[in-house]
Coordinates of C-alpha atoms in Angstrom, one line a residue:
P7 CA 29.6 -2.5 -0.1
L8 CA 28.1 -5.9 2.3
A9 CA 25.4 -3.8 3.7
I10 CA 24.4 -3.4 0.2
L11 CA 24.4 -6.7 -1.1
I12 CA 23.1 -8.6 2.6
G13 CA 20.5 -5.5 1.9
F14 CA 20.0 -6.5 -1.9
L15 CA 19.5 -10.6 -1.1
S16 CA 17.2 -9.8 1.1
A17 CA 14.3 -7.8 -0.8
L18 CA 14.9 -10.8 -2.9
I19 CA 13.7 -13.5 -0.7
G20 CA 11.8 -11.1 1.3
I21 CA 9.6 -11.0 -1.9
A22 CA 10.0 -14.4 -2.3
V23 CA 8.5 -15.2 0.8
M24 CA 5.9 -13.3 0.6
R25 CA 4.6 -14.1 -3.1
G26 CA 5.7 -17.7 -2.8
T27 CA 2.5 -17.9 0.2
T28 CA -0.3 -16.3 -1.0
G29 CA 1.2 -18.5 -4.7
F30 CA 0.4 -20.9 -2.4
E31 CA -2.6 -20.7 -0.6
S32 CA -4.1 -19.2 -4.4
L33 CA -2.9 -22.5 -5.9
L34 CA -5.2 -24.4 -3.6
K35 CA -8.5 -23.0 -3.2
Q36 CA -7.7 -23.4 -7.3
V37 CA -7.7 -26.5 -6.7
K38 CA -10.8 -26.5 -4.2
V39 CA -8.8 -28.3 -1.6
P40 CA -11.7 -28.8 2.1
S41 CA -10.7 -26.5 4.5
L42 CA -10.1 -28.9 6.9
L43 CA -7.3 -30.7 4.8
K44 CA -5.6 -28.2 4.1
P45 CA -3.0 -27.6 7.4
A46 CA -2.4 -31.6 6.8
I47 CA -1.1 -30.6 3.3
G48 CA 1.0 -28.3 4.6
G49 CA 2.3 -30.4 7.6
L50 CA 2.7 -33.8 4.3
L51 CA 4.8 -31.5 3.2
L52 CA 6.6 -30.4 5.4
G53 CA 7.9 -33.5 7.5
L54 CA 8.8 -34.2 3.8
I55 CA 11.2 -31.6 3.9
A56 CA 12.8 -32.5 6.9
L57 CA 13.5 -35.6 6.6
F58 CA 16.4 -34.3 4.4
L59 CA 17.1 -31.2 6.5
P60 CA 15.3 -31.2 10.4
Q61 CA 16.6 -27.7 10.8
V62 CA 13.0 -26.6 9.0
M63 CA 10.9 -27.5 11.8
G64 CA 10.2 -25.4 14.9
P65 CA 11.2 -21.3 15.0
G66 CA 15.3 -21.9 14.3
H67 CA 16.2 -21.1 16.9
N68 CA 18.9 -23.7 17.6
G69 CA 19.7 -22.9 13.5
I70 CA 20.6 -20.6 14.2
N71 CA 23.9 -22.0 17.3
A72 CA 24.7 -24.1 14.8
I73 CA 24.8 -21.4 12.3
L74 CA 26.9 -18.5 14.6
A75 CA 28.8 -22.2 15.8
G76 CA 30.3 -22.0 11.9
H77 CA 30.6 -25.9 11.6
Q78 CA 28.4 -26.1 8.8
W79 CA 29.5 -26.5 5.7
V80 CA 28.3 -23.7 3.3
G81 CA 26.9 -25.4 0.7
T82 CA 24.5 -27.4 3.0
I83 CA 23.5 -23.6 4.8
V84 CA 22.7 -22.8 1.1
L85 CA 19.7 -25.9 1.1
L86 CA 18.6 -25.3 4.3
L87 CA 18.2 -21.3 3.4
I88 CA 16.0 -22.7 0.3
A89 CA 14.2 -25.3 2.5
K90 CA 13.0 -23.2 5.3
M91 CA 11.5 -20.8 2.4
L92 CA 9.6 -23.5 1.2
A93 CA 8.4 -25.2 4.6
S94 CA 7.6 -21.9 5.5
I95 CA 5.0 -21.2 2.9
V96 CA 3.6 -24.3 2.7
C97 CA 3.3 -23.4 6.5
V98 CA 1.1 -20.5 6.7
G99 CA -0.4 -20.8 2.8
S100 CA -1.9 -23.6 4.0
G101 CA -3.8 -21.4 6.9
F102 CA -0.8 -22.9 10.1
R103 CA -0.9 -20.0 13.1
G104 CA 1.4 -18.0 14.1
G105 CA 3.9 -15.7 11.1
L106 CA 6.9 -15.2 9.5
F107 CA 8.7 -13.8 12.5
S108 CA 11.0 -16.5 13.5
A109 CA 11.3 -17.8 10.1
S110 CA 13.1 -14.2 8.7
L111 CA 15.4 -14.8 11.7
F112 CA 16.3 -18.0 10.5
L113 CA 16.4 -17.3 7.0
G114 CA 18.5 -14.3 7.6
S115 CA 20.6 -16.3 9.3
T116 CA 21.4 -18.6 6.4
L117 CA 21.8 -15.7 4.3
G118 CA 24.7 -14.4 6.3
C119 CA 26.4 -17.1 6.4
V120 CA 26.3 -17.9 3.0
V121 CA 27.6 -14.1 2.2
H122 CA 30.5 -15.1 4.2
G123 CA 31.2 -18.4 3.1
L124 CA 31.2 -17.7 -0.4
I125 CA 32.5 -14.1 -1.1
V126 CA 33.6 -12.8 2.2
T127 CA 36.0 -15.5 3.8
P128 CA 37.6 -15.6 -0.2
F129 CA 37.5 -13.0 -2.2
F130 CA 38.3 -10.5 1.2
D131 CA 39.5 -11.9 4.6
P132 CA 39.3 -15.3 5.8
N133 CA 39.4 -14.3 9.2
S134 CA 36.2 -12.2 9.1
P135 CA 33.7 -12.4 12.4
L136 CA 31.0 -14.7 10.9
D137 CA 28.4 -13.0 12.8
L138 CA 28.9 -9.8 11.3
C139 CA 27.4 -11.1 8.5
V140 CA 24.2 -13.2 10.1
V141 CA 22.7 -10.5 12.4
A142 CA 23.6 -8.2 9.2
G143 CA 20.9 -11.0 7.2
M144 CA 18.7 -11.3 9.9
A145 CA 18.0 -7.6 10.2
G146 CA 17.5 -7.5 6.2
I147 CA 15.3 -10.0 6.2
T148 CA 13.5 -9.3 8.9
A149 CA 12.9 -6.4 8.1
S150 CA 11.4 -7.0 4.7
I151 CA 8.6 -9.4 5.4
I152 CA 7.6 -7.6 9.1
G153 CA 8.3 -4.3 7.9
T154 CA 8.9 -2.9 10.8
P155 CA 12.7 -0.9 10.3
I156 CA 13.3 0.8 13.4
A157 CA 12.3 -1.8 15.5
V158 CA 14.5 -4.6 14.1
I159 CA 17.7 -2.4 14.1
L160 CA 16.9 -1.9 18.0
L161 CA 15.8 -5.8 18.1
L162 CA 19.1 -7.1 16.3
V163 CA 21.8 -4.2 17.4
E164 CA 21.0 -5.4 21.8
T165 CA 20.3 -8.4 21.7
A166 CA 23.5 -9.3 19.6
G167 CA 25.1 -6.6 21.5
L168 CA 26.8 -4.8 18.5
S169 CA 29.0 -2.8 19.0
S170 CA 31.1 -1.9 15.7
G171 CA 28.7 -4.0 13.3
V172 CA 25.5 -1.1 14.0
V173 CA 26.6 0.8 10.9
T174 CA 26.3 -2.7 8.2
T175 CA 23.1 -3.8 10.1
V176 CA 21.3 -0.1 9.6
I177 CA 22.0 -0.2 5.9
T178 CA 21.6 -3.5 5.8
V179 CA 17.6 -2.6 7.0
I180 CA 17.4 -0.1 4.9
V181 CA 18.1 -1.0 1.1
A182 CA 16.3 -3.9 2.3
S183 CA 13.2 -2.2 3.5
Q184 CA 13.6 0.5 0.9
L185 CA 13.7 -2.3 -2.8
T186 CA 11.1 -4.5 -0.6
R187 CA 8.7 -0.5 -0.8
H188 CA 9.6 -0.1 -3.8
W189 CA 9.8 -3.9 -6.1
F190 CA 6.8 -5.2 -4.0
G191 CA 4.9 -2.4 -1.9
H192 CA 3.8 -4.1 0.6
S193 CA 5.9 -5.7 4.3
F194 CA 3.9 -8.7 5.3
S195 CA 1.1 -8.0 7.7
T196 CA 0.3 -5.2 5.4
W197 CA 0.1 -7.5 2.4
R198 CA -2.4 -10.6 3.9
F199 CA -4.7 -7.0 4.4
H200 CA -4.5 -6.8 1.3
I201 CA -5.1 -10.0 -0.1
R202 CA -8.2 -10.3 1.6
G203 CA -9.9 -6.4 0.6
T204 CA -8.3 -4.2 3.9
G205 CA -6.7 -1.6 1.5
I206 CA -4.2 -0.1 3.8
V207 CA -0.7 -0.2 2.1
G208 CA 1.1 1.2 4.8
P209 CA 0.4 3.8 7.7
R210 CA 0.0 7.0 6.0
D211 CA -3.3 5.3 4.6
V212 CA -4.8 4.7 7.2
A213 CA -3.5 8.7 8.9
R214 CA -2.2 11.4 6.8
L215 CA -3.6 10.3 3.5
R216 CA -7.2 9.8 5.1
S217 CA -6.7 13.0 7.3
I218 CA -6.9 15.5 3.7
T219 CA -10.4 16.1 2.9
F220 CA -12.3 18.4 0.2
S221 CA -12.1 21.5 1.3
D222 CA -8.5 20.6 1.7
L223 CA -8.6 21.2 -2.3
P224 CA -8.9 23.9 -4.3
L225 CA -12.6 23.9 -5.6
G226 CA -14.2 25.6 -8.9
K227 CA -17.3 27.6 -8.0
P228 CA -20.2 28.7 -10.6
P229 CA -21.5 31.7 -10.4
S230 CA -25.5 31.1 -9.2
I231 CA -29.2 31.7 -8.9
L232 CA -32.5 31.1 -8.0
I233 CA -34.3 28.0 -8.8
N234 CA -37.3 30.6 -9.7
T235 CA -35.3 33.0 -12.0
P236 CA -36.8 33.5 -15.6
L237 CA -35.0 31.4 -18.3
L238 CA -33.8 35.1 -20.1
V239 CA -32.5 36.3 -16.6
A240 CA -30.1 33.7 -16.0
L241 CA -29.7 33.5 -20.1
N242 CA -28.1 36.9 -19.5
Y243 CA -26.6 36.3 -16.1
A244 CA -24.9 33.3 -17.6
S245 CA -23.9 35.3 -20.3
T246 CA -22.5 38.3 -17.7
N247 CA -20.3 36.5 -16.8
N248 CA -19.2 34.1 -19.3
T249 CA -19.7 30.7 -18.0
D250 CA -21.3 28.1 -19.6
V251 CA -22.2 26.8 -16.0
M252 CA -24.6 28.0 -12.8
A253 CA -25.5 26.9 -10.0
V254 CA -29.1 26.2 -8.8
E255 CA -29.6 27.3 -5.3
D256 CA -33.2 27.4 -2.9
K257 CA -34.6 30.5 -1.4
L258 CA -32.4 29.1 1.9
G259 CA -29.4 29.2 -0.6
R260 CA -29.2 24.9 -0.5
F261 CA -27.8 23.7 -3.8
V262 CA -30.0 21.9 -6.0
G263 CA -28.0 21.4 -9.4
L264 CA -26.6 22.2 -12.2
V265 CA -27.8 24.3 -15.4
H266 CA -25.7 25.2 -18.8
Q267 CA -26.1 28.4 -20.5
S268 CA -26.5 26.4 -23.9
T269 CA -29.5 24.3 -22.0
I270 CA -31.6 27.6 -21.7
A271 CA -31.1 28.9 -25.0
Q272 CA -32.7 25.6 -26.4
A273 CA -36.1 26.6 -24.0
L274 CA -36.0 29.4 -24.8
L275 CA -37.1 28.1 -28.6
E276 CA -39.8 25.9 -27.6
A277 CA -43.0 27.2 -27.0
P278 CA -44.0 27.6 -23.9
P279 CA -41.1 27.6 -22.5
L280 CA -40.0 25.5 -19.4
L281 CA -39.4 26.1 -16.1
L282 CA -35.5 26.8 -14.9
S283 CA -36.5 24.0 -12.2
S284 CA -36.9 21.5 -14.7
L285 CA -34.1 22.2 -16.8
T286 CA -31.7 22.1 -13.6
E287 CA -29.6 18.8 -13.9
R288 CA -30.1 17.1 -10.2
S289 CA -28.8 13.6 -10.4
L290 CA -24.5 14.6 -9.6
N291 CA -22.4 13.2 -7.1
K292 CA -22.1 15.0 -4.0
V293 CA -19.2 14.3 -1.0
L294 CA -19.9 16.8 1.9
D295 CA -16.5 19.1 2.4
S296 CA -15.7 17.4 5.3
D297 CA -15.1 13.6 3.8
S298 CA -11.0 12.1 3.0
I299 CA -10.7 12.4 -0.5
A300 CA -9.6 8.7 -0.2
N301 CA -12.4 7.3 0.5
Y302 CA -13.2 9.0 -3.4
I303 CA -10.0 7.6 -4.3
D304 CA -10.8 4.4 -3.1
G305 CA -14.2 3.5 -4.9
L306 CA -12.9 5.5 -8.4
T307 CA -15.5 3.8 -10.9
D308 CA -16.5 4.6 -14.7
E309 CA -18.7 7.9 -13.0
K310 CA -15.5 9.7 -12.1
D311 CA -15.9 12.4 -15.0
K312 CA -19.4 13.6 -13.7
P313 CA -18.9 16.6 -12.0
L314 CA -18.0 16.0 -8.0
I315 CA -20.1 18.8 -5.8
V316 CA -19.0 19.7 -3.0
V317 CA -21.3 21.1 0.3
N318 CA -21.4 21.7 3.8
Q319 CA -23.5 19.9 6.3
Q320 CA -26.3 22.6 5.4
G321 CA -25.9 21.5 1.9
I322 CA -24.5 25.1 0.7
L323 CA -22.4 25.3 -3.1
C324 CA -19.0 25.3 -1.9
G325 CA -17.2 24.1 -5.5
I326 CA -16.2 21.9 -7.9
A327 CA -14.2 19.4 -7.2
S328 CA -12.6 18.2 -10.2
E329 CA -11.1 14.8 -10.9
I330 CA -7.5 16.0 -10.9
A331 CA -7.2 18.1 -8.9
I332 CA -8.4 15.6 -6.1
L333 CA -5.4 13.5 -7.7
R334 CA -2.7 15.7 -7.9
R335 CA -3.5 16.7 -3.8
Y336 CA -3.3 13.2 -3.3
L337 CA -0.3 12.3 -4.4
G338 CA 1.7 15.4 -3.9
E339 CA 0.9 14.4 0.4
V340 CA 2.2 10.6 -0.9
I341 CA 5.7 12.7 -2.0
A342 CA 5.3 14.6 1.1
A343 CA 4.8 11.0 3.4
D344 CA 7.6 9.6 1.4
N345 CA 10.4 12.1 1.8
D346 CA 9.6 13.0 5.5
E347 CA 10.0 9.3 6.3
T348 CA 13.3 9.4 4.1
G349 CA 14.7 13.1 5.3
Q350 CA 15.0 14.8 1.7
S351 CA 13.0 17.5 1.2

């Protein structure tokens, strides 16, 4: 229960810091603050906060030691937690160099101290050790913001020298990581890439999912006819194969376009009848069979309802891919990736 509670609170704090950082950055852009003045504004706000709570300055290593010593009042720690969140938001949001790793550790130590002082000590065990709550809080918030759960577990367990609190730390990290992914979808690093226009939301997007090509999809392949086929012969061929769409090919077997049975029937009523080449629809969305379907999903437009023609390097038709088949295959791989990470089958 302790691990689940701290993991839940860690996710909330991590998301609040990440949202706040981006929100403050957007606010400075909306009021059109010059780039040179943004760090000055952040420094001014940080200085005002530090006038009341100097512990927000710096990475917070000394503050963590003071918290572990247990000499501070819980009310002061609550204020310090809020102040450090605000300080981190204004610093990173105003363009200060650096990230939130050390700040995450300090925030986690304050969270662990608050949980220990307000919940564990009065309701469970007045003599329970403070360090386990502090380490769990540090691991939870760091995993939520930084987004490297296994590395955080190893780092905190080795640094703190835990011998009996490993399970608590692991559960806290799992809860914080999964809730952050569910509610927010990003760690801080991938979130920063996202708001700058780089479409990554996790390592699977640039590896596993982007390895799926159109050749991995179930493709529908219509019957083919040569481009010089007489219209009457083409109409009879479509009727025999019970199809409305046919693929038109040149003499070398390369794909030219699509033609509909109804179009051919209408053309035969005209005098003189048109040639099959003039009835062929050529302005189609084409992709190579070796292209990644992730690129197609990233570039979905209003023309996504048009047939997606899949050809090989020689221009020979491989088939037609439907949007439903593409999205179903992509979603299936996302679910499979999540199951691999969580150990589900």
